[in-house]
Amino acid sequence: MEERIKAQIRRIVGERNCLEGELDRFGYSYDASFVSLSARHKPEMVVRPATVEEVSHLLSLAYENEIPVTPRGAASGRTGGSIPLAGGLALSMDRMTRIWELDEANMMVTVEAGARTADVYDFCAARGLFYPPDPASWKFSTIGGNIAENAGGMRAVKYGVTKNYVMGLEVVLADGTVINTGGKAIKNVTGYDLTSLFVGSEGTLGIITKAILRLIPMPKKRGTIQVMFAELEEGCLAVQQMLVSGITPAAAEIMDRICLTAVAKHKNLTLDSSFGACLIIEIDGSDEKELERQTKAIRAIAEGLKAFRFNVAQDSKEAEELWAIRRGVSSAIAALAPDRIGEDISVPRSAFPEVVRRINAIAQRHNLTIAVYGHAGDGNIHPSILCNLKNPEEERRVHKAVEEIFDAALAVGGTLSGEHGIGITKKPYIRKALGDEGVKTLRAIKEALDPKGILNPGKIW
């Protein structure tokens, strides 16, 4: 990048908001994905704008000089979405954190893209309003990143994912043009649905700078239940039977025997060897009677499937202890092997048991250990392959297993990703999922909005 361009960038955002040191740039060369060190790329400069006007000026300059721009929130993504593959500018949104407006009459909140998900949740909750999307990284992930990836979370079974709450966006296009999509009107079919187009676009179509988010009333009562089964399939069937009977849990998380063994080891607990699956359920409602009704119905379903244990949290402390098992799964599994490849597939709920059987067969076929956990209520599965990637022969088997896991998901009518996006790690498989014509259509959209290809190059395609 020419020094004259760097000087212009410094004038736009201020010298202190341009990071050019070797260590600073290295800090923006990776994210929370399992992309190997060899794939890390340092940007030429990190810029930290504070206003939409600064973002607009930066993109106008980048577009004119064909400089790649990679937007970045908290870098909590799992598919390499914020890694600057082509160098250029890493555009950090960490200064754009304001909550602009809480419109209680319309139950909407307007926030900047860099606002943390947890902060938005807490701000609204203090006023009796509920922003439901809760990705695992919600304590530090940002709203802009959540929207760019269409993040999900544990509550998706009842409340949906990020796209279900995005009413409108402020977006800076590749050439610096600022547009506003959607708005506070509940019904809006004026032209193409541009808001939905940018949700899940992974920073490849425009830079999201502000969002109008829909809120709902905060549930008055919550309850947590833990159920232990002999097999994972029984836990899946329990969730299916709940939903069919009219009980929609706020969350229904499932973990297999490998996950339970890992958590027990991690927390130094004793695990009953008969436990093959753990189901953690959150229910909510307007009063205690509603929770009691749901609990009674869920207990009957669990007993019908010969559950080993049915544990109802008696207070918030016990509820937190039960959820700590689920929240500790990822780190506990990671401690079992030198490396872990965590994937994210989504299948129809009825196909959850079948795809788990296929994953187990893949593990046996390639002599690998694959832990399975996920959101049983919405069919979102996170298979984690425990491995040693320093062993070339094992690395080959791992990559083959990943490909077969994706094939298994597609074979039962599922998708490559439920909430992590495509990014770098899944782009070799996107044609399998969408077909030639589907990919061609997406490319046409990309070329129309970003004809010079400067926005997050190397992702999805």
Coordinates of C-alpha atoms in Angstrom, one line a residue:
M1 CA 0.0 0.0 0.0
E2 CA 1.5 3.4 -1.0
E3 CA 2.5 5.8 1.7
R4 CA 0.2 8.5 0.3
I5 CA -2.8 6.2 0.7
K6 CA -1.8 5.4 4.3
A7 CA -1.5 9.1 5.0
Q8 CA -5.1 9.7 3.7
I9 CA -6.3 6.9 5.9
R10 CA -4.6 8.4 8.9
R11 CA -6.4 11.7 8.2
I12 CA -9.8 9.9 8.0
V13 CA -9.6 8.1 11.3
G14 CA -6.8 9.7 13.2
E15 CA -3.2 8.4 13.5
R16 CA -3.9 6.6 16.8
N17 CA -6.7 4.6 15.2
C18 CA -4.3 3.2 12.5
L19 CA -2.3 0.2 13.6
E20 CA 0.8 -0.6 11.5
G21 CA 3.2 -2.4 13.8
E22 CA 4.1 -6.0 13.2
L23 CA 2.6 -7.3 16.4
D24 CA -0.6 -5.3 16.0
R25 CA -1.1 -6.6 12.5
F26 CA -0.4 -10.2 13.6
G27 CA -3.2 -9.8 16.2
Y28 CA -5.6 -9.2 13.3
S29 CA -4.5 -12.1 11.2
Y30 CA -6.6 -14.9 12.8
D31 CA -9.9 -15.5 14.5
A32 CA -11.5 -18.3 16.6
S33 CA -11.6 -20.7 13.7
F34 CA -9.6 -23.9 13.3
V35 CA -7.7 -22.5 10.3
S36 CA -4.1 -23.5 10.5
L37 CA -1.2 -21.1 11.1
S38 CA -0.1 -21.4 7.5
A39 CA -3.4 -19.8 6.4
R40 CA -3.0 -16.7 8.6
H41 CA -2.5 -13.4 6.8
K42 CA -1.6 -10.1 8.3
P43 CA -3.3 -7.0 7.0
E44 CA -1.2 -4.1 5.8
M45 CA -3.0 -1.8 8.1
V46 CA -5.6 -2.0 10.8
V47 CA -8.2 0.9 10.9
R48 CA -10.7 1.6 13.7
P49 CA -13.3 4.0 12.4
A50 CA -15.8 5.6 14.9
T51 CA -18.6 6.8 12.6
V52 CA -20.4 5.7 9.4
E53 CA -18.9 8.8 7.7
E54 CA -15.4 7.5 8.4
V55 CA -16.3 4.0 7.1
S56 CA -17.7 5.6 4.0
H57 CA -14.6 7.6 3.4
L58 CA -12.4 4.6 4.0
L59 CA -14.3 2.4 1.5
S60 CA -14.4 5.2 -1.1
L61 CA -10.6 5.4 -0.9
A62 CA -10.2 1.6 -0.9
Y63 CA -12.5 1.2 -3.9
E64 CA -10.7 3.9 -5.9
N65 CA -7.3 2.2 -5.2
E66 CA -8.6 -1.4 -5.3
I67 CA -7.5 -2.1 -1.7
P68 CA -9.0 -5.2 -0.1
V69 CA -11.1 -4.5 3.0
T70 CA -11.9 -7.2 5.7
P71 CA -14.4 -6.2 8.3
R72 CA -13.9 -7.4 11.8
G73 CA -16.0 -7.6 15.0
A74 CA -14.8 -9.6 17.9
A75 CA -13.2 -12.3 15.7
S76 CA -15.2 -15.0 17.4
G77 CA -16.2 -16.6 14.1
R78 CA -15.4 -20.3 13.5
T79 CA -14.9 -20.3 9.7
G80 CA -12.2 -17.7 9.2
G81 CA -14.5 -15.0 8.1
S82 CA -12.5 -12.1 9.6
I83 CA -9.1 -13.3 8.4
P84 CA -7.7 -10.8 5.8
L85 CA -6.6 -13.3 3.2
A86 CA -5.7 -10.6 0.7
G87 CA -3.9 -8.3 3.1
G88 CA -5.1 -4.7 2.7
L89 CA -7.2 -3.2 5.4
A90 CA -8.6 -4.9 8.5
L91 CA -11.6 -2.7 9.3
S92 CA -12.2 -3.1 13.0
M93 CA -15.6 -2.0 14.3
D94 CA -14.6 -2.0 18.0
R95 CA -15.1 1.7 18.4
M96 CA -18.7 1.7 17.0
T97 CA -20.4 0.4 20.1
R98 CA -23.2 2.9 20.8
I99 CA -26.8 2.0 21.6
W100 CA -28.6 4.8 19.7
E101 CA -32.2 4.4 20.7
L102 CA -34.5 2.1 22.6
D103 CA -38.0 2.5 21.1
E104 CA -40.2 0.9 23.8
A105 CA -43.4 1.7 22.0
N106 CA -42.4 -0.3 19.0
M107 CA -40.2 -2.7 21.0
M108 CA -37.0 -2.0 18.9
V109 CA -33.5 -1.0 19.7
T110 CA -31.0 0.7 17.3
V111 CA -27.4 -0.2 17.8
E112 CA -24.0 0.2 16.1
A113 CA -22.4 -2.8 14.6
G114 CA -19.6 -3.0 17.3
A115 CA -22.0 -3.3 20.2
R116 CA -21.5 -6.5 22.1
T117 CA -24.4 -8.9 22.0
A118 CA -24.4 -9.3 25.8
D119 CA -24.5 -5.6 26.3
V120 CA -27.5 -5.2 24.0
Y121 CA -29.2 -8.1 25.9
D122 CA -28.5 -6.5 29.3
F123 CA -29.5 -3.0 28.2
C124 CA -32.9 -4.3 27.0
A125 CA -33.4 -6.8 29.8
A126 CA -33.1 -4.0 32.4
R127 CA -36.1 -2.5 30.7
G128 CA -38.2 -5.7 30.6
L129 CA -37.4 -6.4 26.9
F130 CA -35.8 -9.5 25.4
Y131 CA -33.3 -9.8 22.6
P132 CA -33.2 -13.6 22.2
P133 CA -30.3 -14.6 19.8
D134 CA -27.6 -16.1 22.0
P135 CA -24.6 -17.5 20.1
A136 CA -22.1 -19.3 22.3
S137 CA -19.8 -16.3 22.1
W138 CA -22.5 -13.8 23.0
K139 CA -20.6 -12.3 25.9
F140 CA -18.0 -10.8 23.6
S141 CA -19.4 -11.2 20.0
T142 CA -20.7 -8.1 18.3
I143 CA -24.1 -7.4 16.7
G144 CA -22.5 -6.7 13.3
G145 CA -20.7 -10.0 13.3
N146 CA -23.8 -11.8 14.4
I147 CA -25.7 -10.3 11.5
A148 CA -23.0 -10.9 9.0
E149 CA -23.0 -14.6 10.0
N150 CA -26.7 -14.9 10.8
A151 CA -25.7 -16.3 14.2
G152 CA -27.9 -18.7 16.0
G153 CA -27.6 -20.0 19.6
M154 CA -29.3 -22.2 22.1
R155 CA -32.7 -20.3 22.1
A156 CA -33.2 -20.7 18.3
V157 CA -35.6 -23.6 18.8
K158 CA -38.2 -21.3 20.2
Y159 CA -37.1 -17.8 19.3
G160 CA -35.3 -18.2 16.0
V161 CA -31.9 -16.8 14.9
T162 CA -30.5 -13.3 14.3
K163 CA -32.3 -12.8 11.0
N164 CA -35.6 -13.1 12.7
Y165 CA -34.8 -9.9 14.7
V166 CA -33.2 -7.6 12.1
M167 CA -35.7 -5.0 11.0
G168 CA -33.3 -2.6 9.2
L169 CA -29.7 -1.9 8.5
E170 CA -27.3 0.9 7.7
V171 CA -24.8 -0.4 5.3
V172 CA -21.8 1.1 3.5
L173 CA -21.3 -0.4 0.0
A174 CA -18.0 -1.2 -1.6
D175 CA -17.7 2.3 -3.2
G176 CA -18.5 4.1 0.0
T177 CA -22.2 4.7 -0.7
V178 CA -24.3 4.6 2.5
I179 CA -27.7 2.9 2.2
N180 CA -30.5 2.2 4.7
T181 CA -32.6 -0.9 4.4
G182 CA -35.9 -1.9 6.1
G183 CA -37.1 0.1 9.1
K184 CA -39.5 0.0 12.0
A185 CA -42.6 -0.9 9.9
I186 CA -43.6 -4.5 10.6
K187 CA -44.9 -5.0 7.0
N188 CA -42.6 -3.8 4.2
V189 CA -42.6 -5.3 0.7
T190 CA -41.2 -2.2 -1.1
G191 CA -38.7 -3.5 -3.6
Y192 CA -36.3 -6.4 -2.9
D193 CA -35.7 -7.4 0.7
L194 CA -32.2 -5.8 1.0
T195 CA -32.1 -6.3 4.7
S196 CA -32.3 -10.1 4.4
L197 CA -29.7 -9.9 1.6
F198 CA -27.0 -8.5 3.9
V199 CA -27.9 -10.8 6.8
G200 CA -25.5 -13.7 6.5
S201 CA -23.5 -12.1 3.7
E202 CA -20.2 -12.4 5.8
G203 CA -19.0 -8.9 4.9
T204 CA -18.7 -9.7 1.2
L205 CA -21.5 -7.3 0.0
G206 CA -21.2 -4.3 2.3
I207 CA -20.1 -3.1 5.8
I208 CA -22.9 -3.1 8.3
T209 CA -22.6 -0.1 10.6
K210 CA -25.9 0.1 12.4
A211 CA -29.0 -2.2 12.9
I212 CA -32.6 -1.8 14.1
L213 CA -33.4 -4.9 16.1
R214 CA -36.8 -6.3 17.1
L215 CA -37.4 -7.1 20.7
I216 CA -40.1 -9.1 22.6
P217 CA -41.3 -9.0 26.2
M218 CA -39.0 -10.7 28.6
P219 CA -40.4 -14.1 29.8
K220 CA -41.5 -13.8 33.4
K221 CA -40.4 -17.3 34.5
R222 CA -37.7 -19.7 33.5
G223 CA -36.9 -23.2 34.4
T224 CA -34.0 -25.6 33.7
I225 CA -34.2 -29.4 33.4
Q226 CA -31.5 -32.0 32.9
V227 CA -32.3 -35.5 31.5
M228 CA -29.9 -38.4 31.2
F229 CA -30.4 -41.2 28.6
A230 CA -28.6 -44.3 27.7
E231 CA -28.3 -43.3 24.0
L232 CA -28.2 -40.0 22.1
E233 CA -31.1 -41.1 19.9
E234 CA -33.4 -41.3 22.9
G235 CA -32.6 -37.7 23.7
C236 CA -33.4 -36.6 20.2
L237 CA -36.7 -38.5 20.3
A238 CA -37.6 -36.7 23.5
V239 CA -37.2 -33.4 21.9
Q240 CA -39.2 -34.4 18.9
Q241 CA -42.0 -35.7 21.1
M242 CA -42.0 -32.4 23.1
L243 CA -42.4 -30.3 19.9
V244 CA -45.1 -32.6 18.5
S245 CA -47.1 -32.4 21.7
G246 CA -47.1 -28.6 21.7
I247 CA -44.2 -28.0 24.1
T248 CA -41.6 -25.7 22.6
P249 CA -38.6 -25.4 24.9
A250 CA -36.6 -22.1 24.9
A251 CA -33.5 -24.3 24.5
A252 CA -32.8 -28.0 24.1
E253 CA -29.1 -28.9 24.1
I254 CA -27.8 -32.4 23.7
M255 CA -24.4 -34.0 24.3
D256 CA -23.1 -37.5 23.6
R257 CA -21.1 -39.9 25.8
I258 CA -17.8 -38.5 24.6
C259 CA -18.8 -35.0 25.6
L260 CA -20.0 -36.1 29.0
T261 CA -16.7 -38.0 29.6
A262 CA -14.8 -34.9 28.6
V263 CA -16.7 -32.6 30.9
A264 CA -16.5 -35.0 33.8
K265 CA -12.7 -35.2 33.4
H266 CA -12.4 -31.4 33.0
K267 CA -14.4 -30.7 36.1
N268 CA -13.1 -33.8 38.1
L269 CA -16.6 -35.3 38.4
T270 CA -17.7 -38.9 38.6
L271 CA -19.8 -40.0 35.7
D272 CA -22.3 -42.9 35.7
S273 CA -21.1 -45.2 32.9
S274 CA -24.7 -45.9 31.9
F275 CA -25.2 -42.3 30.8
G276 CA -24.8 -42.1 27.0
A277 CA -26.5 -38.7 26.4
C278 CA -27.4 -35.6 28.3
L279 CA -30.3 -33.3 27.4
I280 CA -30.5 -29.8 29.0
I281 CA -33.7 -28.0 28.5
E282 CA -34.8 -24.5 29.3
I283 CA -38.5 -23.7 29.5
D284 CA -40.2 -20.4 30.1
G285 CA -43.6 -19.0 30.6
S286 CA -45.8 -16.4 32.2
D287 CA -46.0 -18.0 35.7
E288 CA -45.0 -21.0 37.8
K289 CA -48.1 -22.9 36.9
E290 CA -47.1 -22.8 33.2
L291 CA -43.6 -24.1 34.1
E292 CA -45.1 -26.9 36.2
R293 CA -47.4 -27.9 33.3
Q294 CA -44.4 -28.1 30.9
T295 CA -42.2 -29.9 33.4
K296 CA -44.8 -32.5 34.1
A297 CA -45.3 -33.2 30.3
I298 CA -41.6 -33.4 29.7
R299 CA -41.1 -35.8 32.6
A300 CA -43.8 -38.1 31.1
I301 CA -42.0 -38.1 27.8
A302 CA -38.6 -38.8 29.4
E303 CA -40.0 -41.6 31.5
G304 CA -41.6 -43.1 28.4
L305 CA -38.1 -43.2 26.8
K306 CA -36.6 -44.8 30.0
A307 CA -34.5 -41.8 31.0
F308 CA -32.0 -42.6 33.8
R309 CA -32.3 -39.2 35.5
F310 CA -34.7 -36.3 35.5
N311 CA -33.3 -33.3 37.4
V312 CA -35.2 -30.0 37.8
A313 CA -33.1 -27.0 38.9
Q314 CA -34.6 -25.6 42.2
D315 CA -33.1 -22.2 41.9
S316 CA -30.9 -20.0 39.6
K317 CA -27.7 -21.4 41.1
E318 CA -28.7 -24.9 40.3
A319 CA -29.8 -23.8 36.8
E320 CA -26.4 -22.2 36.2
E321 CA -24.6 -25.4 37.4
L322 CA -26.6 -27.5 34.9
W323 CA -25.9 -25.0 32.0
A324 CA -22.2 -25.0 33.0
I325 CA -22.0 -28.6 31.7
R326 CA -23.1 -27.4 28.2
R327 CA -21.0 -24.3 28.2
G328 CA -18.0 -26.3 29.3
V329 CA -18.2 -28.8 26.5
S330 CA -16.1 -27.1 23.9
S331 CA -13.1 -26.4 26.1
A332 CA -13.4 -29.9 27.8
I333 CA -13.4 -31.6 24.4
A334 CA -10.5 -29.6 23.2
A335 CA -8.4 -30.8 26.2
L336 CA -8.8 -34.4 25.0
A337 CA -6.5 -34.2 22.0
P338 CA -3.8 -32.0 20.5
D339 CA -6.2 -30.6 17.9
R340 CA -9.9 -30.4 17.4
I341 CA -11.8 -29.7 14.2
G342 CA -15.3 -28.4 15.2
E343 CA -17.9 -28.4 12.5
D344 CA -21.4 -27.0 12.2
I345 CA -24.1 -28.7 10.2
S346 CA -27.9 -28.3 10.2
V347 CA -30.4 -30.9 9.3
P348 CA -34.2 -31.3 9.6
R349 CA -35.1 -32.2 13.2
S350 CA -36.4 -35.6 12.3
A351 CA -33.1 -36.4 10.6
F352 CA -31.0 -35.7 13.7
P353 CA -30.7 -39.3 14.9
E354 CA -30.0 -40.6 11.3
V355 CA -27.2 -38.1 10.7
V356 CA -25.7 -38.9 14.1
R357 CA -25.6 -42.6 13.2
R358 CA -23.8 -41.6 9.9
I359 CA -21.3 -39.5 11.8
N360 CA -20.6 -42.4 14.2
A361 CA -20.0 -44.6 11.1
I362 CA -17.7 -42.1 9.6
A363 CA -15.7 -42.0 12.9
Q364 CA -15.3 -45.8 12.8
R365 CA -14.5 -45.9 9.1
H366 CA -11.6 -43.5 9.5
N367 CA -10.5 -44.6 13.0
L368 CA -11.3 -41.2 14.5
T369 CA -13.0 -39.9 17.7
I370 CA -15.9 -37.6 16.9
A371 CA -17.8 -36.0 19.8
V372 CA -21.3 -34.8 19.0
Y373 CA -23.3 -32.1 20.7
G374 CA -25.6 -29.4 19.5
H375 CA -29.0 -27.8 19.4
A376 CA -31.4 -30.8 19.3
G377 CA -34.4 -28.5 19.1
D378 CA -33.5 -27.1 15.7
G379 CA -31.3 -29.8 14.2
N380 CA -28.1 -27.9 14.5
I381 CA -25.2 -30.4 15.2
H382 CA -21.6 -29.6 16.1
P383 CA -19.4 -32.7 15.4
S384 CA -16.0 -32.3 16.8
I385 CA -13.1 -34.4 15.5
L386 CA -10.4 -35.0 18.0
C387 CA -7.1 -35.5 16.3
N388 CA -3.4 -34.7 15.8
L389 CA -2.9 -32.7 12.7
K390 CA 0.8 -32.9 12.9
N391 CA 0.4 -36.5 11.8
P392 CA 0.0 -36.2 7.9
E393 CA -1.7 -39.5 7.6
E394 CA -4.2 -38.6 10.3
E395 CA -4.7 -35.2 8.8
R396 CA -5.7 -36.8 5.6
R397 CA -8.3 -39.0 7.4
V398 CA -9.6 -35.9 9.2
H399 CA -10.2 -34.0 6.0
K400 CA -11.9 -37.0 4.4
A401 CA -14.1 -37.3 7.5
V402 CA -15.1 -33.6 7.3
E403 CA -16.1 -34.1 3.6
E404 CA -18.2 -37.1 4.5
I405 CA -19.9 -35.3 7.4
F406 CA -21.0 -32.6 5.0
D407 CA -22.2 -35.2 2.5
A408 CA -24.2 -36.9 5.3
A409 CA -25.9 -33.6 6.1
L410 CA -26.7 -32.9 2.5
A411 CA -28.0 -36.4 2.0
V412 CA -30.7 -36.0 4.6
G413 CA -31.8 -32.6 3.4
G414 CA -29.5 -30.5 5.6
T415 CA -27.0 -27.7 5.0
L416 CA -23.3 -27.1 5.4
S417 CA -23.8 -24.5 8.2
G418 CA -26.4 -23.7 10.7
E419 CA -24.8 -20.7 12.3
H420 CA -21.1 -20.4 11.6
G421 CA -21.2 -19.4 7.9
I422 CA -19.0 -20.5 5.0
G423 CA -15.9 -18.3 5.3
I424 CA -12.7 -20.1 4.4
T425 CA -13.2 -23.5 5.8
K426 CA -16.4 -24.5 4.0
K427 CA -16.0 -22.8 0.6
P428 CA -14.6 -26.0 -1.1
Y429 CA -18.0 -27.6 -0.5
I430 CA -20.5 -24.8 -1.3
R431 CA -21.0 -26.0 -4.9
K432 CA -22.2 -29.4 -3.5
A433 CA -24.8 -27.6 -1.4
L434 CA -26.0 -25.0 -3.9
G435 CA -25.3 -26.5 -7.3
D436 CA -23.7 -24.6 -10.3
E437 CA -26.7 -22.4 -10.9
G438 CA -27.0 -21.4 -7.3
V439 CA -23.4 -20.4 -7.1
K440 CA -23.7 -18.5 -10.4
T441 CA -26.6 -16.5 -9.0
L442 CA -24.8 -15.6 -5.8
R443 CA -21.7 -14.6 -7.8
A444 CA -23.9 -12.3 -9.9
I445 CA -25.1 -10.5 -6.7
K446 CA -21.5 -10.2 -5.4
E447 CA -20.4 -8.7 -8.7
A448 CA -23.3 -6.3 -8.8
L449 CA -22.6 -4.9 -5.3
D450 CA -18.8 -5.3 -5.3
P451 CA -17.6 -5.2 -8.9
K452 CA -13.9 -4.8 -7.9
G453 CA -14.1 -7.6 -5.4
I454 CA -12.5 -5.6 -2.5
L455 CA -14.9 -6.7 0.3
N456 CA -13.7 -9.6 2.3
P457 CA -12.0 -11.4 -0.7
G458 CA -11.4 -15.1 -0.5
K459 CA -14.5 -15.9 1.5
I460 CA -17.4 -18.1 0.4
W461 CA -16.1 -18.4 -3.2

